[in-house]
Amino acid sequence: WENAFISPLFDNENNITHFVAVKEDITEKKKMLEELITARDKAEEMNRVKSLFFANMSHELRTPFVAIMGFSELLYETLENPEHKEMAEGIMNTSNRMLATLTKILNLTKSEFEKETALQSEVDMIRLIEDIYRQFSVAAARKNVKLLKNIKFDELVMHTDGNLVSEILNNLVNNSLKFTEKGSIEISAQIIIKEKKDILELKVTDTGIGIPKDKQDLIWEEFRQASEGTTRTYQGTGLGLTIVRRYAEILGGRTYVESEEMKGAAFIVELPLSNYTEKVIDK
């Protein structure tokens, strides 16, 4: 392959007398470009295959887990022997944990390979927060932890992706519940103004073990926890907060944490508000 440039030379009477030709061998450049295009196409195909694989995995693995959970719950209700009931409860708890782990891995992978975008619709934030509150009420009561909510508006309907916001709160409350042995967990929501922009601030505050200052950045990374290693006290994949940050970024928001070791933690998500209606409570 050659790249050629030809230019005429003129005399004083503006007649063409000569031509100047400059040639460059671009065979290697052409070859490199073709290799890059091939590599890009292969990468895109690989991402497509991975997305299809994880979609199939989601169906093939979740379906049996849901069946196991359903049958074990039915078994638990019909058993009378306390020892047998305890075994059935163990099956339910293990299945729940495995399903939650699988869901987090699949959600994270989906956001990586499919470049997930927000599916905008009108979302009633009061109802969404109430649903999360009810979802975790029983689990909090079992641990003797008070679950509180503090919503500083009477009404808020915003244009956003309700599923992503729900997953954000779900993971935050679940994380706080895991690391809080006594005291309380509070889900709060309010509208604030930052840089002359309306922001929805979602906050989950707990009285748990807290996070050392030097570990507050790594908790947002994949498979990382403030307590790590084989001797770590708390179980989990270390994916919940990673998903929170990734989903917040998809929604155009940001996340941060305020915490001190052994003094609890406040996990804060700020989401931009647009096309919304609200009523603010006087507090």
PDB file of C-alpha atoms in Angstrom:
ATOM      1  CA  TRP A   1       0.000   0.000   0.000  1.00  0.00           C
ATOM      2  CA  GLU A   2       1.198   3.522  -0.880  1.00  0.00           C
ATOM      3  CA  ASN A   3       0.028   6.976   0.034  1.00  0.00           C
ATOM      4  CA  ALA A   4       0.933   9.366  -2.822  1.00  0.00           C
ATOM      5  CA  PHE A   5       0.833  13.153  -3.001  1.00  0.00           C
ATOM      6  CA  ILE A   6       1.433  14.868  -6.377  1.00  0.00           C
ATOM      7  CA  SER A   7       1.803  18.636  -6.793  1.00  0.00           C
ATOM      8  CA  PRO A   8       2.465  20.665  -9.993  1.00  0.00           C
ATOM      9  CA  LEU A   9       5.263  23.231 -10.365  1.00  0.00           C
ATOM     10  CA  PHE A  10       4.609  26.397 -12.394  1.00  0.00           C
ATOM     11  CA  ASP A  11       6.895  28.790 -14.303  1.00  0.00           C
ATOM     12  CA  ASN A  12       6.627  32.583 -14.341  1.00  0.00           C
ATOM     13  CA  GLU A  13       3.858  32.408 -16.940  1.00  0.00           C
ATOM     14  CA  ASN A  14       1.850  30.018 -14.785  1.00  0.00           C
ATOM     15  CA  ASN A  15       2.511  27.030 -17.009  1.00  0.00           C
ATOM     16  CA  ILE A  16       3.056  23.608 -15.493  1.00  0.00           C
ATOM     17  CA  THR A  17       6.649  22.621 -15.994  1.00  0.00           C
ATOM     18  CA  HIS A  18       7.110  19.763 -13.573  1.00  0.00           C
ATOM     19  CA  PHE A  19       5.337  17.552 -11.096  1.00  0.00           C
ATOM     20  CA  VAL A  20       6.601  16.701  -7.639  1.00  0.00           C
ATOM     21  CA  ALA A  21       5.491  13.358  -6.236  1.00  0.00           C
ATOM     22  CA  VAL A  22       5.891  12.237  -2.630  1.00  0.00           C
ATOM     23  CA  LYS A  23       5.186   8.609  -1.859  1.00  0.00           C
ATOM     24  CA  GLU A  24       4.945   6.855   1.487  1.00  0.00           C
ATOM     25  CA  ASP A  25       4.791   3.127   2.041  1.00  0.00           C
ATOM     26  CA  ILE A  26       1.810   2.643   4.377  1.00  0.00           C
ATOM     27  CA  THR A  27       1.626  -1.149   4.134  1.00  0.00           C
ATOM     28  CA  GLU A  28       2.502  -1.577   7.825  1.00  0.00           C
ATOM     29  CA  LYS A  29       0.075   1.157   8.888  1.00  0.00           C
ATOM     30  CA  LYS A  30      -2.678  -0.463   6.833  1.00  0.00           C
ATOM     31  CA  LYS A  31      -1.890  -3.834   8.326  1.00  0.00           C
ATOM     32  CA  MET A  32      -1.927  -2.382  11.850  1.00  0.00           C
ATOM     33  CA  LEU A  33      -5.280  -0.672  11.208  1.00  0.00           C
ATOM     34  CA  GLU A  34      -6.813  -3.906   9.928  1.00  0.00           C
ATOM     35  CA  GLU A  35      -5.507  -5.753  12.990  1.00  0.00           C
ATOM     36  CA  LEU A  36      -7.031  -3.117  15.279  1.00  0.00           C
ATOM     37  CA  ILE A  37     -10.390  -3.374  13.493  1.00  0.00           C
ATOM     38  CA  THR A  38     -10.284  -7.177  13.751  1.00  0.00           C
ATOM     39  CA  ALA A  39      -9.387  -6.974  17.453  1.00  0.00           C
ATOM     40  CA  ARG A  40     -12.228  -4.515  18.071  1.00  0.00           C
ATOM     41  CA  ASP A  41     -14.733  -6.748  16.270  1.00  0.00           C
ATOM     42  CA  LYS A  42     -13.556  -9.770  18.267  1.00  0.00           C
ATOM     43  CA  ALA A  43     -13.862  -7.834  21.536  1.00  0.00           C
ATOM     44  CA  GLU A  44     -17.392  -6.723  20.656  1.00  0.00           C
ATOM     45  CA  GLU A  45     -18.340 -10.282  19.745  1.00  0.00           C
ATOM     46  CA  MET A  46     -16.833 -11.557  22.991  1.00  0.00           C
ATOM     47  CA  ASN A  47     -18.855  -9.016  24.972  1.00  0.00           C
ATOM     48  CA  ARG A  48     -21.996 -10.095  23.113  1.00  0.00           C
ATOM     49  CA  VAL A  49     -21.278 -13.758  23.901  1.00  0.00           C
ATOM     50  CA  LYS A  50     -20.564 -12.915  27.553  1.00  0.00           C
ATOM     51  CA  SER A  51     -23.792 -10.949  27.848  1.00  0.00           C
ATOM     52  CA  LEU A  52     -25.734 -13.864  26.368  1.00  0.00           C
ATOM     53  CA  PHE A  53     -23.933 -16.296  28.672  1.00  0.00           C
ATOM     54  CA  PHE A  54     -24.741 -14.306  31.807  1.00  0.00           C
ATOM     55  CA  ALA A  55     -28.341 -13.849  30.711  1.00  0.00           C
ATOM     56  CA  ASN A  56     -28.641 -17.634  30.366  1.00  0.00           C
ATOM     57  CA  MET A  57     -26.812 -18.144  33.670  1.00  0.00           C
ATOM     58  CA  SER A  58     -29.239 -15.791  35.343  1.00  0.00           C
ATOM     59  CA  HIS A  59     -32.177 -17.918  34.222  1.00  0.00           C
ATOM     60  CA  GLU A  60     -30.563 -21.350  34.635  1.00  0.00           C
ATOM     61  CA  LEU A  61     -29.221 -20.712  38.152  1.00  0.00           C
ATOM     62  CA  ARG A  62     -31.890 -18.470  39.620  1.00  0.00           C
ATOM     63  CA  THR A  63     -34.767 -20.785  38.714  1.00  0.00           C
ATOM     64  CA  PRO A  64     -33.454 -23.775  40.735  1.00  0.00           C
ATOM     65  CA  PHE A  65     -32.610 -21.528  43.700  1.00  0.00           C
ATOM     66  CA  VAL A  66     -36.114 -20.089  43.767  1.00  0.00           C
ATOM     67  CA  ALA A  67     -37.522 -23.633  43.659  1.00  0.00           C
ATOM     68  CA  ILE A  68     -35.231 -24.758  46.505  1.00  0.00           C
ATOM     69  CA  MET A  69     -36.258 -21.754  48.589  1.00  0.00           C
ATOM     70  CA  GLY A  70     -39.944 -22.367  47.932  1.00  0.00           C
ATOM     71  CA  PHE A  71     -39.827 -26.080  48.771  1.00  0.00           C
ATOM     72  CA  SER A  72     -37.672 -25.534  51.878  1.00  0.00           C
ATOM     73  CA  GLU A  73     -40.100 -22.890  53.138  1.00  0.00           C
ATOM     74  CA  LEU A  74     -43.006 -25.273  52.555  1.00  0.00           C
ATOM     75  CA  LEU A  75     -41.073 -28.014  54.329  1.00  0.00           C
ATOM     76  CA  TYR A  76     -40.345 -25.687  57.250  1.00  0.00           C
ATOM     77  CA  GLU A  77     -44.044 -24.896  57.681  1.00  0.00           C
ATOM     78  CA  THR A  78     -45.082 -28.566  57.691  1.00  0.00           C
ATOM     79  CA  LEU A  79     -42.383 -29.918  60.023  1.00  0.00           C
ATOM     80  CA  GLU A  80     -43.016 -30.180  63.759  1.00  0.00           C
ATOM     81  CA  ASN A  81     -39.725 -31.613  65.021  1.00  0.00           C
ATOM     82  CA  PRO A  82     -37.613 -28.588  66.193  1.00  0.00           C
ATOM     83  CA  GLU A  83     -34.383 -30.186  64.959  1.00  0.00           C
ATOM     84  CA  HIS A  84     -35.851 -30.823  61.518  1.00  0.00           C
ATOM     85  CA  LYS A  85     -37.283 -27.290  61.386  1.00  0.00           C
ATOM     86  CA  GLU A  86     -33.817 -25.919  62.150  1.00  0.00           C
ATOM     87  CA  MET A  87     -32.369 -27.928  59.249  1.00  0.00           C
ATOM     88  CA  ALA A  88     -35.051 -26.630  56.880  1.00  0.00           C
ATOM     89  CA  GLU A  89     -34.384 -23.081  58.048  1.00  0.00           C
ATOM     90  CA  GLY A  90     -30.684 -23.633  57.356  1.00  0.00           C
ATOM     91  CA  ILE A  91     -31.533 -24.630  53.771  1.00  0.00           C
ATOM     92  CA  MET A  92     -33.645 -21.479  53.352  1.00  0.00           C
ATOM     93  CA  ASN A  93     -30.955 -19.180  54.741  1.00  0.00           C
ATOM     94  CA  THR A  94     -28.200 -20.746  52.637  1.00  0.00           C
ATOM     95  CA  SER A  95     -30.322 -20.580  49.486  1.00  0.00           C
ATOM     96  CA  ASN A  96     -31.143 -16.939  50.161  1.00  0.00           C
ATOM     97  CA  ARG A  97     -27.485 -16.096  50.617  1.00  0.00           C
ATOM     98  CA  MET A  98     -26.415 -17.933  47.460  1.00  0.00           C
ATOM     99  CA  LEU A  99     -29.183 -16.306  45.413  1.00  0.00           C
ATOM    100  CA  ALA A 100     -28.204 -12.862  46.715  1.00  0.00           C
ATOM    101  CA  THR A 101     -24.551 -13.516  45.829  1.00  0.00           C
ATOM    102  CA  LEU A 102     -25.478 -14.738  42.357  1.00  0.00           C
ATOM    103  CA  THR A 103     -27.694 -11.707  41.767  1.00  0.00           C
ATOM    104  CA  LYS A 104     -24.918  -9.284  42.740  1.00  0.00           C
ATOM    105  CA  ILE A 105     -22.368 -10.968  40.473  1.00  0.00           C
ATOM    106  CA  LEU A 106     -24.778 -11.010  37.534  1.00  0.00           C
ATOM    107  CA  ASN A 107     -25.833  -7.390  38.071  1.00  0.00           C
ATOM    108  CA  LEU A 108     -22.226  -6.227  38.254  1.00  0.00           C
ATOM    109  CA  THR A 109     -21.266  -8.207  35.169  1.00  0.00           C
ATOM    110  CA  LYS A 110     -24.271  -6.891  33.279  1.00  0.00           C
ATOM    111  CA  SER A 111     -23.310  -3.283  34.017  1.00  0.00           C
ATOM    112  CA  GLU A 112     -19.746  -3.975  32.834  1.00  0.00           C
ATOM    113  CA  PHE A 113     -20.442  -5.788  29.576  1.00  0.00           C
ATOM    114  CA  GLU A 114     -23.723  -4.264  28.471  1.00  0.00           C
ATOM    115  CA  LYS A 115     -22.898  -0.638  29.299  1.00  0.00           C
ATOM    116  CA  GLU A 116     -26.158  -0.422  31.209  1.00  0.00           C
ATOM    117  CA  THR A 117     -28.161   2.764  30.808  1.00  0.00           C
ATOM    118  CA  ALA A 118     -30.943   4.168  32.936  1.00  0.00           C
ATOM    119  CA  LEU A 119     -34.506   3.387  31.823  1.00  0.00           C
ATOM    120  CA  GLN A 120     -36.256   6.624  32.725  1.00  0.00           C
ATOM    121  CA  SER A 121     -39.800   6.704  34.037  1.00  0.00           C
ATOM    122  CA  GLU A 122     -41.816   8.521  36.697  1.00  0.00           C
ATOM    123  CA  VAL A 123     -40.940   7.065  40.104  1.00  0.00           C
ATOM    124  CA  ASP A 124     -42.795   7.669  43.372  1.00  0.00           C
ATOM    125  CA  MET A 125     -39.882   7.928  45.812  1.00  0.00           C
ATOM    126  CA  ILE A 126     -42.075   7.673  48.917  1.00  0.00           C
ATOM    127  CA  ARG A 127     -43.452   4.331  47.754  1.00  0.00           C
ATOM    128  CA  LEU A 128     -39.999   3.086  46.715  1.00  0.00           C
ATOM    129  CA  ILE A 129     -38.464   3.891  50.116  1.00  0.00           C
ATOM    130  CA  GLU A 130     -41.457   2.416  51.943  1.00  0.00           C
ATOM    131  CA  ASP A 131     -41.027  -0.825  49.960  1.00  0.00           C
ATOM    132  CA  ILE A 132     -37.345  -1.057  50.956  1.00  0.00           C
ATOM    133  CA  TYR A 133     -38.265  -0.327  54.579  1.00  0.00           C
ATOM    134  CA  ARG A 134     -40.866  -3.109  54.661  1.00  0.00           C
ATOM    135  CA  GLN A 135     -38.517  -5.506  52.888  1.00  0.00           C
ATOM    136  CA  PHE A 136     -35.897  -5.268  55.658  1.00  0.00           C
ATOM    137  CA  SER A 137     -38.169  -4.810  58.691  1.00  0.00           C
ATOM    138  CA  VAL A 138     -38.315  -8.507  59.576  1.00  0.00           C
ATOM    139  CA  ALA A 139     -34.572  -9.082  59.124  1.00  0.00           C
ATOM    140  CA  ALA A 140     -33.796  -6.058  61.321  1.00  0.00           C
ATOM    141  CA  ALA A 141     -36.216  -7.232  64.014  1.00  0.00           C
ATOM    142  CA  ARG A 142     -34.565 -10.663  64.057  1.00  0.00           C
ATOM    143  CA  LYS A 143     -31.229  -9.006  64.859  1.00  0.00           C
ATOM    144  CA  ASN A 144     -32.914  -6.745  67.428  1.00  0.00           C
ATOM    145  CA  VAL A 145     -31.840  -3.727  65.380  1.00  0.00           C
ATOM    146  CA  LYS A 146     -34.239  -0.786  65.004  1.00  0.00           C
ATOM    147  CA  LEU A 147     -34.993   0.085  61.394  1.00  0.00           C
ATOM    148  CA  LEU A 148     -35.994   3.727  61.032  1.00  0.00           C
ATOM    149  CA  LYS A 149     -36.979   5.986  58.167  1.00  0.00           C
ATOM    150  CA  ASN A 150     -36.824   9.753  57.907  1.00  0.00           C
ATOM    151  CA  ILE A 151     -38.286  11.171  54.693  1.00  0.00           C
ATOM    152  CA  LYS A 152     -38.230  14.963  54.587  1.00  0.00           C
ATOM    153  CA  PHE A 153     -40.892  15.471  51.942  1.00  0.00           C
ATOM    154  CA  ASP A 154     -44.558  14.510  51.686  1.00  0.00           C
ATOM    155  CA  GLU A 155     -44.356  13.706  48.000  1.00  0.00           C
ATOM    156  CA  LEU A 156     -41.658  13.266  45.375  1.00  0.00           C
ATOM    157  CA  VAL A 157     -42.234  11.921  41.890  1.00  0.00           C
ATOM    158  CA  MET A 158     -39.030  12.076  39.864  1.00  0.00           C
ATOM    159  CA  HIS A 159     -37.961  11.007  36.393  1.00  0.00           C
ATOM    160  CA  THR A 160     -35.372   8.271  36.951  1.00  0.00           C
ATOM    161  CA  ASP A 161     -34.746   4.516  36.834  1.00  0.00           C
ATOM    162  CA  GLY A 162     -36.699   3.081  39.744  1.00  0.00           C
ATOM    163  CA  ASN A 163     -35.029  -0.328  39.523  1.00  0.00           C
ATOM    164  CA  LEU A 164     -31.549   1.156  39.868  1.00  0.00           C
ATOM    165  CA  VAL A 165     -32.558   3.413  42.770  1.00  0.00           C
ATOM    166  CA  SER A 166     -34.200   0.439  44.483  1.00  0.00           C
ATOM    167  CA  GLU A 167     -31.046  -1.660  44.024  1.00  0.00           C
ATOM    168  CA  ILE A 168     -28.943   1.166  45.468  1.00  0.00           C
ATOM    169  CA  LEU A 169     -31.028   1.345  48.647  1.00  0.00           C
ATOM    170  CA  ASN A 170     -31.358  -2.437  48.831  1.00  0.00           C
ATOM    171  CA  ASN A 171     -27.584  -2.885  48.835  1.00  0.00           C
ATOM    172  CA  LEU A 172     -26.976  -0.035  51.281  1.00  0.00           C
ATOM    173  CA  VAL A 173     -29.484  -1.298  53.853  1.00  0.00           C
ATOM    174  CA  ASN A 174     -28.313  -4.888  53.426  1.00  0.00           C
ATOM    175  CA  ASN A 175     -24.713  -3.755  53.971  1.00  0.00           C
ATOM    176  CA  SER A 176     -25.595  -1.819  57.127  1.00  0.00           C
ATOM    177  CA  LEU A 177     -27.649  -4.716  58.467  1.00  0.00           C
ATOM    178  CA  LYS A 178     -24.695  -7.064  58.008  1.00  0.00           C
ATOM    179  CA  PHE A 179     -22.295  -4.855  59.973  1.00  0.00           C
ATOM    180  CA  THR A 180     -24.700  -3.689  62.709  1.00  0.00           C
ATOM    181  CA  GLU A 181     -25.162  -5.972  65.715  1.00  0.00           C
ATOM    182  CA  LYS A 182     -27.063  -3.534  67.940  1.00  0.00           C
ATOM    183  CA  GLY A 183     -28.584  -0.094  67.767  1.00  0.00           C
ATOM    184  CA  SER A 184     -30.308   1.200  64.657  1.00  0.00           C
ATOM    185  CA  ILE A 185     -30.284   1.702  60.906  1.00  0.00           C
ATOM    186  CA  GLU A 186     -31.967   4.767  59.437  1.00  0.00           C
ATOM    187  CA  ILE A 187     -33.052   5.298  55.839  1.00  0.00           C
ATOM    188  CA  SER A 188     -33.351   9.018  55.163  1.00  0.00           C
ATOM    189  CA  ALA A 189     -34.150  11.102  52.106  1.00  0.00           C
ATOM    190  CA  GLN A 190     -34.185  14.838  51.496  1.00  0.00           C
ATOM    191  CA  ILE A 191     -33.828  17.398  48.733  1.00  0.00           C
ATOM    192  CA  ILE A 192     -30.742  19.594  48.941  1.00  0.00           C
ATOM    193  CA  ILE A 193     -29.192  22.235  46.704  1.00  0.00           C
ATOM    194  CA  LYS A 194     -25.580  21.914  45.552  1.00  0.00           C
ATOM    195  CA  GLU A 195     -23.965  24.212  43.013  1.00  0.00           C
ATOM    196  CA  LYS A 196     -27.414  25.696  42.310  1.00  0.00           C
ATOM    197  CA  LYS A 197     -28.773  22.260  41.373  1.00  0.00           C
ATOM    198  CA  ASP A 198     -31.543  20.258  43.051  1.00  0.00           C
ATOM    199  CA  ILE A 199     -30.218  16.985  44.441  1.00  0.00           C
ATOM    200  CA  LEU A 200     -31.974  14.003  46.006  1.00  0.00           C
ATOM    201  CA  GLU A 201     -29.858  12.865  48.939  1.00  0.00           C
ATOM    202  CA  LEU A 202     -30.412   9.255  50.004  1.00  0.00           C
ATOM    203  CA  LYS A 203     -28.639   8.263  53.192  1.00  0.00           C
ATOM    204  CA  VAL A 204     -28.393   5.023  55.158  1.00  0.00           C
ATOM    205  CA  THR A 205     -26.945   5.569  58.633  1.00  0.00           C
ATOM    206  CA  ASP A 206     -26.069   2.745  61.004  1.00  0.00           C
ATOM    207  CA  THR A 207     -24.570   2.225  64.468  1.00  0.00           C
ATOM    208  CA  GLY A 208     -22.366  -0.622  63.285  1.00  0.00           C
ATOM    209  CA  ILE A 209     -18.640  -1.270  63.442  1.00  0.00           C
ATOM    210  CA  GLY A 210     -17.709   1.727  61.306  1.00  0.00           C
ATOM    211  CA  ILE A 211     -14.912   2.003  58.763  1.00  0.00           C
ATOM    212  CA  PRO A 212     -11.328   3.166  59.413  1.00  0.00           C
ATOM    213  CA  LYS A 213     -10.366   6.323  57.516  1.00  0.00           C
ATOM    214  CA  ASP A 214      -7.682   4.495  55.517  1.00  0.00           C
ATOM    215  CA  LYS A 215     -10.194   1.890  54.291  1.00  0.00           C
ATOM    216  CA  GLN A 216     -12.995   4.202  53.160  1.00  0.00           C
ATOM    217  CA  ASP A 217     -11.902   4.287  49.524  1.00  0.00           C
ATOM    218  CA  LEU A 218     -11.411   0.551  49.000  1.00  0.00           C
ATOM    219  CA  ILE A 219     -14.920  -0.429  50.193  1.00  0.00           C
ATOM    220  CA  TRP A 220     -16.290   0.754  46.825  1.00  0.00           C
ATOM    221  CA  GLU A 221     -13.960  -1.579  44.922  1.00  0.00           C
ATOM    222  CA  GLU A 222     -14.996  -5.032  43.692  1.00  0.00           C
ATOM    223  CA  PHE A 223     -14.622  -7.904  46.190  1.00  0.00           C
ATOM    224  CA  ARG A 224     -13.150  -5.585  48.859  1.00  0.00           C
ATOM    225  CA  GLN A 225     -14.131  -5.112  52.489  1.00  0.00           C
ATOM    226  CA  ALA A 226     -12.666  -3.058  55.315  1.00  0.00           C
ATOM    227  CA  SER A 227     -12.061  -6.380  57.094  1.00  0.00           C
ATOM    228  CA  GLU A 228     -10.314  -8.814  54.755  1.00  0.00           C
ATOM    229  CA  GLY A 229      -8.459 -12.096  54.798  1.00  0.00           C
ATOM    230  CA  THR A 230      -9.322 -15.573  55.996  1.00  0.00           C
ATOM    231  CA  THR A 231      -9.970 -14.327  59.517  1.00  0.00           C
ATOM    232  CA  ARG A 232     -12.524 -11.700  58.556  1.00  0.00           C
ATOM    233  CA  THR A 233     -15.555 -11.589  60.840  1.00  0.00           C
ATOM    234  CA  TYR A 234     -18.260 -10.767  58.305  1.00  0.00           C
ATOM    235  CA  GLN A 235     -19.286 -12.811  55.294  1.00  0.00           C
ATOM    236  CA  GLY A 236     -20.156 -11.485  51.871  1.00  0.00           C
ATOM    237  CA  THR A 237     -18.839 -10.977  48.364  1.00  0.00           C
ATOM    238  CA  GLY A 238     -17.758  -7.362  48.718  1.00  0.00           C
ATOM    239  CA  LEU A 239     -19.867  -6.408  45.684  1.00  0.00           C
ATOM    240  CA  GLY A 240     -22.795  -4.544  47.250  1.00  0.00           C
ATOM    241  CA  LEU A 241     -21.148  -1.127  47.533  1.00  0.00           C
ATOM    242  CA  THR A 242     -19.496  -1.535  44.124  1.00  0.00           C
ATOM    243  CA  ILE A 243     -22.958  -1.952  42.604  1.00  0.00           C
ATOM    244  CA  VAL A 244     -24.204   1.074  44.570  1.00  0.00           C
ATOM    245  CA  ARG A 245     -21.473   3.315  43.139  1.00  0.00           C
ATOM    246  CA  ARG A 246     -21.837   1.973  39.603  1.00  0.00           C
ATOM    247  CA  TYR A 247     -25.620   2.433  39.561  1.00  0.00           C
ATOM    248  CA  ALA A 248     -25.303   5.916  41.073  1.00  0.00           C
ATOM    249  CA  GLU A 249     -22.873   6.861  38.293  1.00  0.00           C
ATOM    250  CA  ILE A 250     -25.281   5.508  35.649  1.00  0.00           C
ATOM    251  CA  LEU A 251     -27.910   7.842  37.136  1.00  0.00           C
ATOM    252  CA  GLY A 252     -25.458  10.763  37.022  1.00  0.00           C
ATOM    253  CA  GLY A 253     -24.934  10.788  40.788  1.00  0.00           C
ATOM    254  CA  ARG A 254     -22.149  10.306  43.300  1.00  0.00           C
ATOM    255  CA  THR A 255     -21.509   8.303  46.474  1.00  0.00           C
ATOM    256  CA  TYR A 256     -19.453   8.800  49.598  1.00  0.00           C
ATOM    257  CA  VAL A 257     -19.213   7.580  53.174  1.00  0.00           C
ATOM    258  CA  GLU A 258     -18.859   9.326  56.524  1.00  0.00           C
ATOM    259  CA  SER A 259     -17.578   7.039  59.254  1.00  0.00           C
ATOM    260  CA  GLU A 260     -15.204   6.386  62.115  1.00  0.00           C
ATOM    261  CA  GLU A 261     -14.130   2.990  63.366  1.00  0.00           C
ATOM    262  CA  MET A 262     -16.545   1.596  65.974  1.00  0.00           C
ATOM    263  CA  LYS A 263     -18.788   4.674  65.603  1.00  0.00           C
ATOM    264  CA  GLY A 264     -21.121   3.607  62.827  1.00  0.00           C
ATOM    265  CA  ALA A 265     -21.298   4.816  59.250  1.00  0.00           C
ATOM    266  CA  ALA A 266     -23.405   6.978  56.953  1.00  0.00           C
ATOM    267  CA  PHE A 267     -23.538   5.968  53.287  1.00  0.00           C
ATOM    268  CA  ILE A 268     -24.708   8.826  51.099  1.00  0.00           C
ATOM    269  CA  VAL A 269     -25.922   8.817  47.506  1.00  0.00           C
ATOM    270  CA  GLU A 270     -26.653  12.078  45.706  1.00  0.00           C
ATOM    271  CA  LEU A 271     -28.816  11.902  42.575  1.00  0.00           C
ATOM    272  CA  PRO A 272     -29.634  14.821  40.272  1.00  0.00           C
ATOM    273  CA  LEU A 273     -33.278  15.863  40.177  1.00  0.00           C
ATOM    274  CA  SER A 274     -35.060  16.827  36.975  1.00  0.00           C
ATOM    275  CA  ASN A 275     -38.708  16.791  35.890  1.00  0.00           C
ATOM    276  CA  TYR A 276     -40.030  16.196  39.383  1.00  0.00           C
ATOM    277  CA  THR A 277     -42.862  17.279  41.667  1.00  0.00           C
ATOM    278  CA  GLU A 278     -42.518  17.465  45.410  1.00  0.00           C
ATOM    279  CA  LYS A 279     -43.992  18.594  48.696  1.00  0.00           C
ATOM    280  CA  VAL A 280     -41.485  19.392  51.417  1.00  0.00           C
ATOM    281  CA  ILE A 281     -42.224  18.679  55.057  1.00  0.00           C
ATOM    282  CA  ASP A 282     -41.551  21.542  57.449  1.00  0.00           C
ATOM    283  CA  LYS A 283     -38.951  20.165  59.873  1.00  0.00           C
TER     284      LYS A 283
END
